[in-house]
Coordinates of C-alpha atoms in Angstrom, one line a residue:
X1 CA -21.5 5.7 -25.0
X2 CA -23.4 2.5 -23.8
X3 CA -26.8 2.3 -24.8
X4 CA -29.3 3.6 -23.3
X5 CA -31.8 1.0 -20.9
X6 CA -35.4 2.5 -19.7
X7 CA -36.1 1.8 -16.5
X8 CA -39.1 -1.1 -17.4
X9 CA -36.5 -3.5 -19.1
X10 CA -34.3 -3.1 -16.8
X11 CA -33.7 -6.3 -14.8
X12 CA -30.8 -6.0 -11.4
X13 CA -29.6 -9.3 -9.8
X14 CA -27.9 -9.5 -6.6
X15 CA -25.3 -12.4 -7.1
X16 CA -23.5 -12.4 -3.7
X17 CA -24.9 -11.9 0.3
X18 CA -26.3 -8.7 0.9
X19 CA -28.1 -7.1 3.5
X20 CA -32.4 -6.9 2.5
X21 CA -32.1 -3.2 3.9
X22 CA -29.4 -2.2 1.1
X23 CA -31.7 -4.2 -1.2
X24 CA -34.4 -2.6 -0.1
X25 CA -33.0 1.3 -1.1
X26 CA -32.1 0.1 -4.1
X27 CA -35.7 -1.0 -4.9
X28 CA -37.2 2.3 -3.9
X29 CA -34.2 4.2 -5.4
X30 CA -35.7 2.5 -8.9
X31 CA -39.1 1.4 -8.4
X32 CA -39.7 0.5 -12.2
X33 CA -35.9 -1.5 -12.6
X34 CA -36.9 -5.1 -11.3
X35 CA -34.9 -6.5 -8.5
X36 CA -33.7 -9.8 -8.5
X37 CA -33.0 -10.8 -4.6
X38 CA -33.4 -14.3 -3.5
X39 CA -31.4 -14.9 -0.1
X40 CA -31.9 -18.3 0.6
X41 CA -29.3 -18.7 -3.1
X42 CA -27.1 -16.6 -1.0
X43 CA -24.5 -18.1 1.1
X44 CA -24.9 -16.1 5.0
X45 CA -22.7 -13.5 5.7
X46 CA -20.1 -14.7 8.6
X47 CA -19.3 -10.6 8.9
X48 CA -19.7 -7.2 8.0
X49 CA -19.6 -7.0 3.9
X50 CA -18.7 -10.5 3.5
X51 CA -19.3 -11.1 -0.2
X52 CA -17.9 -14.1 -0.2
X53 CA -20.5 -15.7 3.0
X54 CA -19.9 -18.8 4.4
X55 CA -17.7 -21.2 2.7
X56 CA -19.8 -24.2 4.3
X57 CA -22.7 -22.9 2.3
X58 CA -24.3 -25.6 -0.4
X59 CA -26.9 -24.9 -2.6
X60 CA -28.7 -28.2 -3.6
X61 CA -29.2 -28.9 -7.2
X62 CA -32.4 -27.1 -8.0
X63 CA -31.4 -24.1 -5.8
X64 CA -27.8 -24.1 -8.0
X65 CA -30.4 -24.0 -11.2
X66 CA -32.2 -21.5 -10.1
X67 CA -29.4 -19.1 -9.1
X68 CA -28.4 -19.3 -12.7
X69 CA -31.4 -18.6 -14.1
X70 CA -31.8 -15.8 -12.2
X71 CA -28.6 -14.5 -13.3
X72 CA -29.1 -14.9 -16.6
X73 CA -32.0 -13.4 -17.3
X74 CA -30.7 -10.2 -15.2
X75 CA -28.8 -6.9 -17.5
X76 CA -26.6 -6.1 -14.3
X77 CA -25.4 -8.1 -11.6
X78 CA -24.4 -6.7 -8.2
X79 CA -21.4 -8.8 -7.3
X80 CA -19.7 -11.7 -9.0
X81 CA -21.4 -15.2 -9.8
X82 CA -20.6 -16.8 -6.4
X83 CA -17.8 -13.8 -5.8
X84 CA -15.3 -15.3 -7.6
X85 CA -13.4 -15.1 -11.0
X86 CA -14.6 -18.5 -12.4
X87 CA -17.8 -17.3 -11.5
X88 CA -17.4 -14.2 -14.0
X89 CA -16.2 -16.1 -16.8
X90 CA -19.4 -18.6 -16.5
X91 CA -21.8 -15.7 -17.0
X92 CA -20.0 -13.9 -19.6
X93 CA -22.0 -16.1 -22.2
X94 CA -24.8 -14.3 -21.0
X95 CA -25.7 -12.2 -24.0
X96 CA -28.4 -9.9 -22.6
X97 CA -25.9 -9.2 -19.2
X98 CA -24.4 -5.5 -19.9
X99 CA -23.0 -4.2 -16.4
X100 CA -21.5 -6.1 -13.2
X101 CA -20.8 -4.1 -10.4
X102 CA -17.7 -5.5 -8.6
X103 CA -17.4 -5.8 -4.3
X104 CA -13.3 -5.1 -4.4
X105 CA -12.2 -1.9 -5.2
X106 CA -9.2 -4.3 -7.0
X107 CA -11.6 -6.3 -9.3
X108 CA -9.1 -6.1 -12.3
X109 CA -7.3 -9.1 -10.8
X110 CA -10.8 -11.0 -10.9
X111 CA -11.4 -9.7 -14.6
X112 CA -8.3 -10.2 -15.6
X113 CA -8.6 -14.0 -14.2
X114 CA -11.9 -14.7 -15.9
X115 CA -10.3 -14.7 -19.2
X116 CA -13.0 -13.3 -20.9
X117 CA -13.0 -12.9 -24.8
X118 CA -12.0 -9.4 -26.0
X119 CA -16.1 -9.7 -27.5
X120 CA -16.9 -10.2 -23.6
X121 CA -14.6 -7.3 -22.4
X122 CA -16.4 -4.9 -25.3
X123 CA -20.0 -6.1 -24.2
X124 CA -20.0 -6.6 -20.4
X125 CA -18.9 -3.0 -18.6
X126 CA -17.2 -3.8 -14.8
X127 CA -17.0 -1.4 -12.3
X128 CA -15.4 -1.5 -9.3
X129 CA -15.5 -0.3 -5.5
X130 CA -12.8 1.6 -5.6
X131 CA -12.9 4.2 -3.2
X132 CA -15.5 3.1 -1.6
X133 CA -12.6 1.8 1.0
X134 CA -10.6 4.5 0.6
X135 CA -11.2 6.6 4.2
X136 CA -10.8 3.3 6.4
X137 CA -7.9 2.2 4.2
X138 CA -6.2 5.8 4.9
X139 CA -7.5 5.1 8.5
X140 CA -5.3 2.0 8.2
X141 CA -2.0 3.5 7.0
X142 CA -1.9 6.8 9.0
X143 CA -2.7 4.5 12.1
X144 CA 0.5 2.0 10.6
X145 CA 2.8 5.5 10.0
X146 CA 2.1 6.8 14.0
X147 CA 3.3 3.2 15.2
X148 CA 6.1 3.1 13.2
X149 CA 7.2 6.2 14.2
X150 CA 6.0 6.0 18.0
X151 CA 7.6 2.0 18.1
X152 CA 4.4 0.5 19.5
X153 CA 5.9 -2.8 18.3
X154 CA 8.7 -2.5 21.2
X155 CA 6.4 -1.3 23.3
X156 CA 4.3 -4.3 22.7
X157 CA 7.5 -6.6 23.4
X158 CA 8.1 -4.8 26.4
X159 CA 5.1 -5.3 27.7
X160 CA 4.6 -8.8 26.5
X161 CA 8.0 -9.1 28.7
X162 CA 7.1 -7.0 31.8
X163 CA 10.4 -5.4 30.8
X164 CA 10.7 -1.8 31.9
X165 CA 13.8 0.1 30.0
X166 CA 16.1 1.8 32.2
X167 CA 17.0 3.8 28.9
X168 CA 14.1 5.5 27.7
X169 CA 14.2 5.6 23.8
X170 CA 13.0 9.1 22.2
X171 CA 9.5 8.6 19.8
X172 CA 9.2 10.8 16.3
X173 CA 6.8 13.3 15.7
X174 CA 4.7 12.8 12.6
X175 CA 4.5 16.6 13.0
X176 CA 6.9 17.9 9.9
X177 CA 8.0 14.4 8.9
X178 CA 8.0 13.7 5.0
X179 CA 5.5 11.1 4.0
X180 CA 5.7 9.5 0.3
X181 CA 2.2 7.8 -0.8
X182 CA 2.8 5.4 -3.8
X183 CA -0.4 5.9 -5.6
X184 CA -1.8 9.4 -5.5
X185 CA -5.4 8.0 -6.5
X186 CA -8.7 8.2 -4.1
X187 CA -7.0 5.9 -1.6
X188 CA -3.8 8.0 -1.9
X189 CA -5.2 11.8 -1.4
X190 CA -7.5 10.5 1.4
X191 CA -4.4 9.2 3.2
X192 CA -2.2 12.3 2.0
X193 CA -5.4 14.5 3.9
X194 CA -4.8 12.5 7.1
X195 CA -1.4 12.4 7.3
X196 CA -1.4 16.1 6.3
X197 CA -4.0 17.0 8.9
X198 CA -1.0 15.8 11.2
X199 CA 1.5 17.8 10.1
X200 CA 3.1 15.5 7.6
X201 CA 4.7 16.6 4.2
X202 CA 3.2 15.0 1.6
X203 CA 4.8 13.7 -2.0
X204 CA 4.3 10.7 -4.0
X205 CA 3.9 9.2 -7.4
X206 CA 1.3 9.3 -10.0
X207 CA 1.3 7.5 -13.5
X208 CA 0.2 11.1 -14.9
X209 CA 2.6 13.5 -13.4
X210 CA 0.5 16.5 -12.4
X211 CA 0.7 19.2 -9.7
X212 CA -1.8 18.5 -6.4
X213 CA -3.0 20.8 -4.0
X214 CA -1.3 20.3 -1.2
X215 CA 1.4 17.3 -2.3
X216 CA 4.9 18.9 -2.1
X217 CA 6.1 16.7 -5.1
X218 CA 4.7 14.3 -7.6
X219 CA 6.2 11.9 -9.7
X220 CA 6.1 9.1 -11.9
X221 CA 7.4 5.3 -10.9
X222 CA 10.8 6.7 -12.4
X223 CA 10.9 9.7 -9.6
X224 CA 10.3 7.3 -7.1
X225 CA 13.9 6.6 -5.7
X226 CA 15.0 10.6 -5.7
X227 CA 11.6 10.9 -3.1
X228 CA 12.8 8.1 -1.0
X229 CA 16.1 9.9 0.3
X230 CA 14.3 11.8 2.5
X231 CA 10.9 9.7 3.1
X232 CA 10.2 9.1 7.1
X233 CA 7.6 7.1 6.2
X234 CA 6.4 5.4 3.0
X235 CA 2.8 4.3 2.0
X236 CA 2.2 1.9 -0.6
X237 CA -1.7 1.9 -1.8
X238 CA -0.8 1.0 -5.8
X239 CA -2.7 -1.8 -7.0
X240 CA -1.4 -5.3 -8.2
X241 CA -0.6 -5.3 -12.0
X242 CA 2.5 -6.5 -14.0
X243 CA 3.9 -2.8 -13.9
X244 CA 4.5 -2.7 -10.4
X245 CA 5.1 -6.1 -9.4
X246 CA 7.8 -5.5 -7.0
X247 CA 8.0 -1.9 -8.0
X248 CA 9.4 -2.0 -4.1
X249 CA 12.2 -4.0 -4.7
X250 CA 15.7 -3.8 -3.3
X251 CA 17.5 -0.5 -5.1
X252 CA 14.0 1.4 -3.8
X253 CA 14.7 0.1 -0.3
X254 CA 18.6 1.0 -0.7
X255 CA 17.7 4.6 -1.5
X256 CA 15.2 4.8 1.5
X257 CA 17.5 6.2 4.6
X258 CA 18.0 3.9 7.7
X259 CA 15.5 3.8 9.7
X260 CA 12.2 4.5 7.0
X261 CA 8.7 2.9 8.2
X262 CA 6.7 1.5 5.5
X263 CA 3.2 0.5 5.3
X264 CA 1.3 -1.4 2.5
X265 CA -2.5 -1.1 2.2
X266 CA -2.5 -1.5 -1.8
X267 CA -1.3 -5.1 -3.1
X268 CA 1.1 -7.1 -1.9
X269 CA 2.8 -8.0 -5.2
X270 CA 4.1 -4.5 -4.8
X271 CA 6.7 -5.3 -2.6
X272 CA 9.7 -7.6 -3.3
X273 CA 9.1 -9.2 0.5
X274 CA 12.8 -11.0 0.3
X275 CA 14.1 -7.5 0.0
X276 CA 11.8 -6.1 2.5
X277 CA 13.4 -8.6 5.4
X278 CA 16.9 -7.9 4.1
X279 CA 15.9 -3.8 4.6
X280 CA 14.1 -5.2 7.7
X281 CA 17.0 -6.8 8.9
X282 CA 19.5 -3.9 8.0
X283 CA 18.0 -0.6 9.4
X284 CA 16.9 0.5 6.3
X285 CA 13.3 -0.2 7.5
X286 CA 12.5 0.4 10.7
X287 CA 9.1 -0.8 10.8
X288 CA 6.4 -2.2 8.4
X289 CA 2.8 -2.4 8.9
X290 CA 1.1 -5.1 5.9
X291 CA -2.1 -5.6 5.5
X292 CA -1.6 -7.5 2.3
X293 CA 1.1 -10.0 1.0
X294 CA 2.1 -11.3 -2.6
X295 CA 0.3 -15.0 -1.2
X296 CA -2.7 -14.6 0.9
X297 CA -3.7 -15.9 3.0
X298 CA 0.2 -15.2 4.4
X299 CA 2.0 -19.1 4.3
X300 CA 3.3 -20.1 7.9
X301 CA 6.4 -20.1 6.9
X302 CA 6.6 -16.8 6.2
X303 CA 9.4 -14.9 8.3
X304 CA 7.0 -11.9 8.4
X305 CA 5.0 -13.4 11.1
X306 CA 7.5 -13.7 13.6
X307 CA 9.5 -10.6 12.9
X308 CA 9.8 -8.5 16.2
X309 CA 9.1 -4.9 13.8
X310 CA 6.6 -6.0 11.4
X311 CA 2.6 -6.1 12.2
X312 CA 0.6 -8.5 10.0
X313 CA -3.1 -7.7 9.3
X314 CA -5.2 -10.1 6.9
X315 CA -6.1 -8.0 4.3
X316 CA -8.9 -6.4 6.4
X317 CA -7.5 -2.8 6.6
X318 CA -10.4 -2.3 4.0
X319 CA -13.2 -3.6 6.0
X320 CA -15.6 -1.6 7.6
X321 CA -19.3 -1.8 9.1
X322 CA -20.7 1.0 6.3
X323 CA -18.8 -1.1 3.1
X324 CA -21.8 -2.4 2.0
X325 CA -24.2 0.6 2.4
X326 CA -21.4 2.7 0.9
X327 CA -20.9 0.5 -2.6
X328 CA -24.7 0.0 -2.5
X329 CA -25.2 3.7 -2.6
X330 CA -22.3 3.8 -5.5
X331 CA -24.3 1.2 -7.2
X332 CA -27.2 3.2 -7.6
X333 CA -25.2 6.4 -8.6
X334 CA -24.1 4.0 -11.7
X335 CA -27.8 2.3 -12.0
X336 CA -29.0 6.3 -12.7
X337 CA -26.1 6.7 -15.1
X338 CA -26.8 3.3 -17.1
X339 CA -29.9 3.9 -17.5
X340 CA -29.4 7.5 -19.2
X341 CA -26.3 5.9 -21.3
X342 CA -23.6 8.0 -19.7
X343 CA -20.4 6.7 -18.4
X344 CA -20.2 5.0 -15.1
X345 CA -18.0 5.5 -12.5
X346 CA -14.8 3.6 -11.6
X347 CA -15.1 1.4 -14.7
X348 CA -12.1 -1.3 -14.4
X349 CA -9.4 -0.4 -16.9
X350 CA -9.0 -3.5 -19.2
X351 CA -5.2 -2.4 -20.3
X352 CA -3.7 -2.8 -17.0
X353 CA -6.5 -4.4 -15.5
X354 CA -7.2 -2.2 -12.1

């Protein structure tokens, strides 16, 4: 149980860009916690829910003072110092900071990168966004299923060639196809409810194996390759840690029958990508929509850039016009819970670091 903070000690810093509207609810949501907001610290948004703002952005040396003065003197910051892990692990000496409220839904990597003292990881709680993203990221992957099944990649060529076939090649229907979902967290069931609202059967995997309305089958990471003998299509929304780096690798793709679309909207690190052009390359897979790669941004050289069956989206499947309403409105759900000592919500786990 954390201990409890009444609302007139309460001090709330916003650390990264944020839109004076959002800071504004939270200010009337809890008008005795004082509100730290000074924009002109704040590097400009260049888009929607751009935490990090533009990278051109210098604060001059007072300003750079200031901004850590502010955060210092704050119990709960709403983003990372300057949206970044080194950012974290210079306010972690902060002894009166209790609670940061993270941007990514995947803000273990970031906690996990700070290298924070196991006194810091006691004292300083982190939640994350997670599911926050979850509808658009489901959005994402259903929309990556359909064009792997309806081949809007050769369609694209065709077009792109004026080339009309004089064999017409038969789509699939995502009607009665079998869709496996990797992950059968928020981001998971929301996609399982889309792709199910189109007629898909659903299974998947789940660290705690446990029946699920309306998932034909769940497993654990050892189930995985039984599911992918009859998978159509498989969605990968797990998150990046060292027990399923490359959980995707080249025996999961050799179970997978010919022809299996796959789409990642989780981590890349998931996916062994040497094996994924090999099952690219050999039928296995006959499609793969990526929104997020094991090196981001994606090198040049990559061969996934080029290939004629793969779509490459810059880890932007996630990013939507309401993200910033949407975690400031999860923010102050937590700020109510705080306050009364009760557990937040969507606390990053400090064992596997998601």
């Amino acid at each position: 149980m954390m201990n409890i903070m009444t609302s007139k000690s309460l001090t709330v810093a916003i650390a990264v860009p944020l839109e004076s509207e959002h800071v504004e609810a939270i200010r009337a949501a809890n008008p005795d916690v004082t509100v730290l907001y000074e924009p002109e610290l704040l590097p400009p948004e260049r888009f929607p829910a751009d935490h990090t703002g533009d990278p051109a952005f210098v604060r001059t040396a007072e300003q750079e003072a200031h901004y850590w003065e502010m955060l210092h003197s704050a119990d709960v910051l709403y983003g990372f110092p300057n949206e970044s892990a080194a950012g974290l692990a210079a306010i972690a000496s902060s002894n009166r900071l209790k609670w940061i409220q993270a941007m990514a839904a995947g803000a273990g990597g970031a906690v996990k990168a700070a290298e924070l003292s196991a006194d810091d990881l006691a004292r300083i709680t982190v939640t994350s966004s997670a599911g926050v993203h979850a509808l658009p990221l489901a959005e994402f992957a259903v929309m990556g299923a359909l064009n792997g099944l309806k081949r809007t990649a050769e369609l694209a060529a065709d077009q792109a060639e004026k080339h009309w076939p004089e064999l017409r090649t038969p789509t699939r229907l995502a009607s009665g196809s079998n869709a496996v979902i990797t992950g059968l967290g928020e981001i998971g069931l929301e996609t399982a409810r889309l792709a199910r609202a189109l007629g898909m059967n659903v299974s998947g995997t789940k660290r705690t194996v446990e029946a699920i309305e309306g998932i034909d089958q769940v497993t654990d990471t050892a189930g995985l390759p039984g599911l992918m003998a009859t998978a159509d299509v498989v969605i990968n929304t797990l998150p990046g840690t060292p027990y399923t780096e490359k959980m995707i690798n080249a025996d999961i793709f050799n179970a997978m029958k010919p022809g299996t679309v796959l789409v990642n909207v989780g981590r890349g690190t998931v996916v062994d990508e040497e094996a994924l052009l090999e099952a690219l390359n050999n039928g296995q897979i006959s499609y793969a929509c990526l929104d997020v790669f094991a090196v981001e941004p994606l090198p040049v050289t990559s061969p996934l850039w080029e290939h004629p069956r793969v779509t490459v989206s810059p880890h932007t499947s996630a990013l939507s016009e309401a993200e910033n309403r949407l975690i400031s409105e999860r923010f102050m759900e937590n700020l109510k819970r705080f306050q009364a000592g009760e557990h937040l919500l969507h606390t990053v786990d400090l064992v596997h670091f998601y």
